[in-house]
Amino acid sequence: MILPRFDVLVPESLEEALEMLGEHADKGVRILAGGTDLLVDLRRPIIPVHVPRCDGCAKHPGGMVYSTIDCELWLSEPTAHAGGSLRNALQDSRRISPQYLISLHLLRELKGIKRLDNGSLYIGATTTIREIAHSEKVRRCWTALAEGADNLGSPLVRNRGTLGGNIANARPAADMFVPTIGLNGILKLQSLGGERLLPARDFASGPGLTVIEPLEILTAVIYPAPLSYSGSSYYKLANRKALEISTVGVSVSLTLEAPDGPITDVRVALGAVGPTPILAESAKGILLGETPDEPLFKKAAQAIRKDARPIDDHRGSAWYRSNMVQLLSERLLKIAYIRAKRNK
C-alpha cells in the first residue's frame, strides 16, 4: 500500500508552525516529528475527509459503503449510524488522509533534555528516544523512562522516534507513555493563544485518541523532581525482544520516608491492558503508610490486577495479560523499592 499524496511544510519557529496549523486545519493536517508512527498510519487504508464510511444502516445492512450521503441517518446526524464506526472514523485523525504534514525537525526549541531550577526534568517533544536512553541524568533519577526508551522498537526506530510522537500517538502500549504516567509527567501543550499544562494520565481519551485541541502542539514533557528515597522501574513483556508491541507494560514509581521507613508515595501505570494506559489506583490504598515487605507487595499486585481491563488478541489472551500484570507488578515493586532505598 502506497502513501497518500500530501505536501510537507517546514516551519522555522514554533510560532510559524502554529500559524501553519491554523491556516490548514480545515484541509487536513498532521504533525510530523520522527515519523515512525505517522508514516505507518498513513500507509493503512485511509478514509478521506469528504468520504466517511458506513458499516451498516437500514439502507446498507451489509456495510462497507464508502459514500454515506444517502444513508437514512445522514441528513439528521451525519455521524450517527449502527455501530458508531463513522463517528469514530471522523474523530480519529489516523483514519483521515491529510493534505499537509507540518515537520518540526528544524525547531531547536523542541529538542533537548535539561534539569530545571526546581529539580524537575524538562524534555523537548522532538527529543529522540535514543537521546533519552543514553542520558545519564534520566537513567539515574527517572529510571523507568530510560528503561522505556531501551525497549522501544529497534535502533533505527529509536534514532528517529521522538518522545512527543510516542505520547501523542496515544497507543495503549506506548513504551514512553506508560512510564510518563507512572512518573507523574506533565505535558506542555502550546497554541497561538498560550500554553496549558496537562497531567499525562488525562491525555488519552481512547486508542489513538487524545484531548489535544486541533490547534495545539505538544512541545515538551516535564517530570517532577524525584524526592529522596525514590525509585522507579519499567518492564515491557512482548513476544520478542525488539520491533514488537507490548503484550503487557508495567511502570512503578515508589517513594519511602527513609531507607527502612514506610511508603509515602506510589504510582503504578499499566500498558496494553486497556483502551488507554491505566493508572492503577488500587496500589495506593494498600501501600501508602506501610513498611514494605514481600507479603505487602503480593497483596498490592493482586489488587493492581483488578485495575487492568485486558482483551484477547493475537499478542495474548485477557487471562494471560491479567496474570502477567500481577506478576510484573509484584516484581517491579520490589525493584523500585530496592532502588528507592539507595537513592538519597
Short mmCIF file of C-alpha atoms in Angstrom, two decimals:
data_model
loop_
_atom_site.label_atom_id
_atom_site.label_comp_id
_atom_site.label_asym_id
_atom_site.label_seq_id
_atom_site.Cartn_x
_atom_site.Cartn_y
_atom_site.Cartn_z
CA MET A 1 0.00 0.00 0.00
CA ILE A 2 1.43 3.39 -1.01
CA LEU A 3 1.36 6.63 0.93
CA PRO A 4 -1.39 9.14 0.11
CA ARG A 5 -0.46 12.43 -1.55
CA PHE A 6 0.43 15.29 0.80
CA ASP A 7 2.60 18.42 0.99
CA VAL A 8 5.25 18.84 3.72
CA LEU A 9 5.50 22.24 5.38
CA VAL A 10 8.75 23.08 7.23
CA PRO A 11 8.38 25.95 9.72
CA GLU A 12 11.46 27.62 11.20
CA SER A 13 9.87 28.55 14.52
CA LEU A 14 7.18 27.23 16.83
CA GLU A 15 5.05 30.30 16.17
CA GLU A 16 5.24 29.66 12.43
CA ALA A 17 4.28 26.02 12.99
CA LEU A 18 1.22 27.06 14.98
CA GLU A 19 0.24 29.57 12.29
CA MET A 20 0.52 26.84 9.63
CA LEU A 21 -1.59 24.55 11.79
CA GLY A 22 -4.34 27.15 11.99
CA GLU A 23 -4.14 28.06 8.31
CA HIS A 24 -4.55 24.48 7.07
CA ALA A 25 -6.70 22.98 9.84
CA ASP A 26 -9.77 22.72 7.62
CA LYS A 27 -7.87 20.90 4.86
CA GLY A 28 -6.47 18.02 6.91
CA VAL A 29 -3.10 18.46 8.60
CA ARG A 30 -0.86 16.26 10.77
CA ILE A 31 2.25 16.99 12.80
CA LEU A 32 5.42 15.19 11.66
CA ALA A 33 8.10 14.65 14.32
CA GLY A 34 10.16 11.49 13.82
CA GLY A 35 7.56 9.90 11.53
CA THR A 36 8.00 6.38 12.92
CA ASP A 37 4.30 6.14 13.86
CA LEU A 38 2.75 8.66 11.47
CA LEU A 39 4.08 7.22 8.22
CA VAL A 40 2.97 3.73 9.26
CA ASP A 41 -0.52 5.06 9.96
CA LEU A 42 -0.66 6.78 6.58
CA ARG A 43 0.09 3.52 4.78
CA ARG A 44 -3.12 1.99 6.11
CA PRO A 45 -6.47 2.23 4.30
CA ILE A 46 -7.35 5.89 4.56
CA ILE A 47 -10.83 7.40 4.76
CA PRO A 48 -10.72 10.81 3.01
CA VAL A 49 -12.31 13.65 4.95
CA HIS A 50 -15.12 14.06 2.43
CA VAL A 51 -15.95 10.34 2.10
CA PRO A 52 -16.80 8.88 5.52
CA ARG A 53 -17.64 5.20 5.78
CA CYS A 54 -20.83 3.38 6.73
CA ASP A 55 -20.51 -0.04 8.35
CA GLY A 56 -24.20 -0.76 8.39
CA CYS A 57 -27.53 1.08 8.43
CA ALA A 58 -31.11 0.37 7.32
CA LYS A 59 -30.25 1.13 3.68
CA HIS A 60 -26.85 -0.59 3.73
CA PRO A 61 -27.18 -3.57 6.09
CA GLY A 62 -24.08 -5.16 4.61
CA GLY A 63 -21.93 -2.14 5.44
CA MET A 64 -18.63 -1.28 3.72
CA VAL A 65 -20.23 1.63 1.84
CA TYR A 66 -17.78 4.49 1.36
CA SER A 67 -20.29 7.12 0.31
CA THR A 68 -22.83 7.70 3.08
CA ILE A 69 -24.66 10.70 1.65
CA ASP A 70 -27.78 8.60 1.03
CA CYS A 71 -27.72 6.80 4.40
CA GLU A 72 -31.03 7.23 6.24
CA LEU A 73 -29.35 8.83 9.24
CA TRP A 74 -27.12 11.12 7.20
CA LEU A 75 -29.48 14.09 6.93
CA SER A 76 -30.44 14.13 10.60
CA GLU A 77 -26.97 13.34 12.03
CA PRO A 78 -24.15 12.65 9.58
CA THR A 79 -22.04 10.84 12.19
CA ALA A 80 -24.77 8.56 13.55
CA HIS A 81 -25.32 5.01 12.37
CA ALA A 82 -25.23 1.44 13.61
CA GLY A 83 -22.05 0.62 15.48
CA GLY A 84 -20.72 4.18 15.59
CA SER A 85 -17.83 3.44 13.23
CA LEU A 86 -18.47 6.57 11.17
CA ARG A 87 -18.28 8.79 14.23
CA ASN A 88 -15.10 7.06 15.37
CA ALA A 89 -13.55 7.47 11.92
CA LEU A 90 -14.21 11.20 11.92
CA GLN A 91 -12.82 11.57 15.46
CA ASP A 92 -9.69 9.50 14.82
CA SER A 93 -7.16 11.63 12.93
CA ARG A 94 -5.25 8.48 11.95
CA ARG A 95 -8.18 7.50 9.73
CA ILE A 96 -8.14 10.78 7.78
CA SER A 97 -5.86 11.42 4.82
CA PRO A 98 -4.06 14.75 5.44
CA GLN A 99 -3.29 17.25 2.72
CA TYR A 100 -0.38 18.67 4.74
CA LEU A 101 2.27 17.45 7.14
CA ILE A 102 3.98 20.05 9.34
CA SER A 103 7.53 18.91 10.02
CA LEU A 104 9.04 20.01 13.34
CA HIS A 105 12.60 18.90 12.62
CA LEU A 106 14.04 22.44 12.39
CA LEU A 107 12.60 23.62 15.72
CA ARG A 108 15.52 23.52 18.12
CA GLU A 109 13.36 24.81 20.97
CA LEU A 110 11.55 21.45 20.94
CA LYS A 111 14.73 19.41 21.37
CA GLY A 112 16.88 18.56 24.37
CA ILE A 113 16.95 17.33 27.95
CA LYS A 114 17.58 19.72 30.83
CA ARG A 115 17.20 19.94 34.58
CA LEU A 116 15.11 22.90 35.73
CA ASP A 117 15.95 25.05 38.75
CA ASN A 118 13.32 23.25 40.85
CA GLY A 119 14.89 19.87 40.07
CA SER A 120 12.28 18.81 37.51
CA LEU A 121 13.30 17.23 34.21
CA TYR A 122 12.31 19.05 31.01
CA ILE A 123 12.39 17.05 27.77
CA GLY A 124 11.51 18.68 24.45
CA ALA A 125 8.88 16.86 22.43
CA THR A 126 11.17 16.15 19.46
CA THR A 127 13.97 14.73 21.60
CA THR A 128 14.74 11.29 20.20
CA ILE A 129 14.23 8.06 22.08
CA ARG A 130 17.94 7.33 21.64
CA GLU A 131 18.90 10.58 23.39
CA ILE A 132 16.69 9.66 26.35
CA ALA A 133 18.07 6.13 26.53
CA HIS A 134 21.64 7.49 26.59
CA SER A 135 21.01 10.30 29.09
CA GLU A 136 22.73 9.65 32.43
CA LYS A 137 20.52 12.14 34.27
CA VAL A 138 17.39 10.36 33.02
CA ARG A 139 18.71 6.91 33.90
CA ARG A 140 19.87 8.00 37.35
CA CYS A 141 16.73 9.78 38.58
CA TRP A 142 13.91 8.78 36.20
CA THR A 143 14.98 5.20 35.59
CA ALA A 144 11.62 3.93 34.35
CA LEU A 145 11.70 6.40 31.46
CA ALA A 146 15.17 5.25 30.40
CA GLU A 147 14.01 1.63 30.56
CA GLY A 148 11.03 2.50 28.38
CA ALA A 149 13.41 4.05 25.86
CA ASP A 150 15.64 0.95 25.97
CA ASN A 151 12.69 -1.23 24.98
CA LEU A 152 11.14 0.84 22.20
CA GLY A 153 11.36 -0.53 18.68
CA SER A 154 14.81 -1.04 17.19
CA PRO A 155 17.97 1.11 17.00
CA LEU A 156 16.70 2.64 13.75
CA VAL A 157 13.34 3.49 15.31
CA ARG A 158 14.97 4.92 18.45
CA ASN A 159 17.21 7.12 16.31
CA ARG A 160 14.20 8.71 14.58
CA GLY A 161 11.30 8.31 17.01
CA THR A 162 10.58 11.10 19.48
CA LEU A 163 9.17 11.35 22.99
CA GLY A 164 6.35 13.65 21.88
CA GLY A 165 5.46 11.46 18.93
CA ASN A 166 5.22 8.31 21.05
CA ILE A 167 2.98 10.03 23.58
CA ALA A 168 0.84 11.96 21.08
CA ASN A 169 0.17 8.77 19.14
CA ALA A 170 -1.63 7.56 22.29
CA ARG A 171 -1.20 3.83 21.79
CA PRO A 172 -2.28 1.87 24.88
CA ALA A 173 1.07 0.05 24.80
CA ALA A 174 3.34 3.06 24.09
CA ASP A 175 6.70 2.47 25.79
CA MET A 176 7.26 6.14 26.69
CA PHE A 177 3.66 6.98 27.55
CA VAL A 178 3.28 4.32 30.27
CA PRO A 179 6.34 5.35 32.33
CA THR A 180 5.48 9.02 31.77
CA ILE A 181 2.17 8.39 33.54
CA GLY A 182 3.94 6.33 36.20
CA LEU A 183 6.37 9.21 36.84
CA ASN A 184 3.53 11.76 37.02
CA GLY A 185 4.67 13.54 33.86
CA ILE A 186 3.10 16.84 32.81
CA LEU A 187 2.52 17.61 29.12
CA LYS A 188 3.11 21.11 27.80
CA LEU A 189 0.64 21.96 25.03
CA GLN A 190 1.13 25.14 23.01
CA SER A 191 -1.26 27.13 20.83
CA LEU A 192 -1.22 30.68 19.49
CA GLY A 193 -3.44 31.59 22.44
CA GLY A 194 -0.91 30.41 25.01
CA GLU A 195 0.17 27.22 26.73
CA ARG A 196 -1.51 24.78 29.07
CA LEU A 197 -0.14 22.03 31.27
CA LEU A 198 -1.94 18.69 31.38
CA PRO A 199 -1.19 15.60 33.50
CA ALA A 200 -0.15 12.77 31.21
CA ARG A 201 -2.74 10.48 32.79
CA ASP A 202 -5.53 12.73 31.39
CA PHE A 203 -4.18 12.95 27.83
CA ALA A 204 -5.54 9.82 26.12
CA SER A 205 -9.28 9.51 25.56
CA GLY A 206 -9.21 6.19 23.67
CA PRO A 207 -6.91 4.06 21.50
CA GLY A 208 -5.05 6.60 19.38
CA LEU A 209 -7.29 9.43 20.59
CA THR A 210 -6.30 12.38 22.79
CA VAL A 211 -7.75 15.53 24.28
CA ILE A 212 -5.27 17.77 22.43
CA GLU A 213 -7.06 20.63 20.69
CA PRO A 214 -6.86 20.87 16.87
CA LEU A 215 -4.65 23.98 17.02
CA GLU A 216 -2.29 22.75 19.76
CA ILE A 217 1.16 21.15 19.54
CA LEU A 218 2.76 19.03 22.25
CA THR A 219 6.04 20.86 22.88
CA ALA A 220 7.56 19.26 25.99
CA VAL A 221 7.11 16.85 28.88
CA ILE A 222 8.02 17.83 32.44
CA TYR A 223 8.83 15.16 35.03
CA PRO A 224 8.66 16.25 38.71
CA ALA A 225 11.88 16.15 40.69
CA PRO A 226 12.34 12.83 42.48
CA LEU A 227 12.24 13.01 46.26
CA SER A 228 14.84 11.40 48.49
CA TYR A 229 14.49 7.63 48.67
CA SER A 230 12.59 7.34 45.40
CA GLY A 231 12.96 4.65 42.76
CA SER A 232 11.21 3.62 39.57
CA SER A 233 11.14 0.72 37.12
CA TYR A 234 9.52 -0.30 33.84
CA TYR A 235 9.20 -3.64 32.10
CA LYS A 236 7.85 -4.48 28.67
CA LEU A 237 6.59 -8.01 28.11
CA ALA A 238 6.45 -8.86 24.40
CA ASN A 239 6.65 -11.86 22.12
CA ARG A 240 10.17 -10.88 21.07
CA LYS A 241 12.89 -8.52 22.26
CA ALA A 242 12.76 -5.87 19.51
CA LEU A 243 10.37 -4.40 16.92
CA GLU A 244 7.37 -5.60 18.90
CA ILE A 245 4.39 -4.01 20.60
CA SER A 246 3.90 -4.80 24.28
CA THR A 247 1.70 -7.62 25.41
CA VAL A 248 1.85 -6.00 28.85
CA GLY A 249 3.80 -2.99 30.10
CA VAL A 250 4.13 -2.01 33.76
CA SER A 251 5.77 1.06 35.30
CA VAL A 252 6.26 1.60 39.04
CA SER A 253 7.41 4.69 40.93
CA LEU A 254 7.84 4.43 44.71
CA THR A 255 9.00 6.80 47.48
CA LEU A 256 9.99 5.92 51.05
CA GLU A 257 10.08 8.10 54.14
CA ALA A 258 13.51 6.63 54.97
CA PRO A 259 15.54 3.63 53.78
CA ASP A 260 13.70 1.35 56.20
CA GLY A 261 10.61 3.52 56.55
CA PRO A 262 7.06 3.35 55.22
CA ILE A 263 5.95 4.12 51.68
CA THR A 264 4.93 7.76 51.23
CA ASP A 265 4.02 7.70 47.54
CA VAL A 266 3.50 5.10 44.83
CA ARG A 267 2.27 5.13 41.24
CA VAL A 268 1.71 2.07 39.07
CA ALA A 269 0.90 2.52 35.37
CA LEU A 270 -0.22 -0.30 33.09
CA GLY A 271 0.09 -0.53 29.31
CA ALA A 272 -1.62 -2.76 26.73
CA VAL A 273 -4.31 -3.88 29.18
CA GLY A 274 -6.99 -1.31 28.39
CA PRO A 275 -8.07 1.18 25.70
CA THR A 276 -5.61 3.69 27.20
CA PRO A 277 -2.70 3.37 29.63
CA ILE A 278 -4.11 2.85 33.12
CA LEU A 279 -3.01 4.39 36.42
CA ALA A 280 -3.69 1.60 38.93
CA GLU A 281 -5.24 3.49 41.84
CA SER A 282 -5.70 0.35 43.95
CA ALA A 283 -1.98 0.31 44.74
CA LYS A 284 -2.13 3.48 46.84
CA GLY A 285 -4.80 2.22 49.22
CA ILE A 286 -2.74 -0.85 50.08
CA LEU A 287 0.81 0.51 50.05
CA LEU A 288 0.72 4.07 51.42
CA GLY A 289 1.89 4.30 55.01
CA GLU A 290 3.01 0.68 55.11
CA THR A 291 6.51 -0.69 55.61
CA PRO A 292 7.44 -2.70 52.50
CA ASP A 293 7.76 -6.45 52.63
CA GLU A 294 7.05 -9.34 50.28
CA PRO A 295 3.50 -10.13 51.53
CA LEU A 296 2.57 -6.45 51.14
CA PHE A 297 3.81 -6.33 47.55
CA LYS A 298 1.99 -9.57 46.76
CA LYS A 299 -1.27 -8.16 48.14
CA ALA A 300 -0.82 -4.93 46.17
CA ALA A 301 -0.12 -6.84 42.95
CA GLN A 302 -3.35 -8.79 43.37
CA ALA A 303 -5.26 -5.50 43.65
CA ILE A 304 -3.44 -3.97 40.68
CA ARG A 305 -4.50 -6.93 38.58
CA LYS A 306 -8.14 -5.92 39.12
CA ASP A 307 -7.46 -2.45 37.69
CA ALA A 308 -6.48 -3.93 34.31
CA ARG A 309 -9.06 -4.23 31.52
CA PRO A 310 -7.35 -6.53 29.02
CA ILE A 311 -8.80 -8.08 25.88
CA ASP A 312 -7.96 -11.17 23.86
CA ASP A 313 -5.90 -10.51 20.74
CA HIS A 314 -3.10 -12.09 18.72
CA ARG A 315 -0.48 -10.98 21.27
CA GLY A 316 -2.11 -12.67 24.25
CA SER A 317 -5.35 -13.57 25.95
CA ALA A 318 -7.02 -11.42 28.59
CA TRP A 319 -6.39 -14.19 31.13
CA TYR A 320 -2.67 -14.25 30.34
CA ARG A 321 -2.40 -10.47 30.45
CA SER A 322 -4.13 -10.29 33.83
CA ASN A 323 -1.75 -12.86 35.26
CA MET A 324 1.25 -11.01 33.87
CA VAL A 325 0.04 -7.70 35.32
CA GLN A 326 0.04 -9.29 38.76
CA LEU A 327 3.41 -11.00 38.33
CA LEU A 328 5.16 -7.96 36.84
CA SER A 329 3.64 -5.53 39.34
CA GLU A 330 4.98 -7.55 42.26
CA ARG A 331 8.39 -7.87 40.63
CA LEU A 332 8.67 -4.18 39.74
CA LEU A 333 7.50 -3.01 43.16
CA LYS A 334 10.44 -4.95 44.63
CA ILE A 335 12.87 -3.46 42.11
CA ALA A 336 11.61 0.10 42.69
CA TYR A 337 11.86 -0.47 46.46
CA ILE A 338 15.49 -1.61 46.22
CA ARG A 339 16.33 1.42 44.08
CA ALA A 340 14.49 3.79 46.42
CA LYS A 341 16.45 2.60 49.46
CA ARG A 342 19.75 3.66 47.92
CA ASN A 343 18.63 6.91 46.25
CA LYS A 344 19.14 9.51 48.96
#
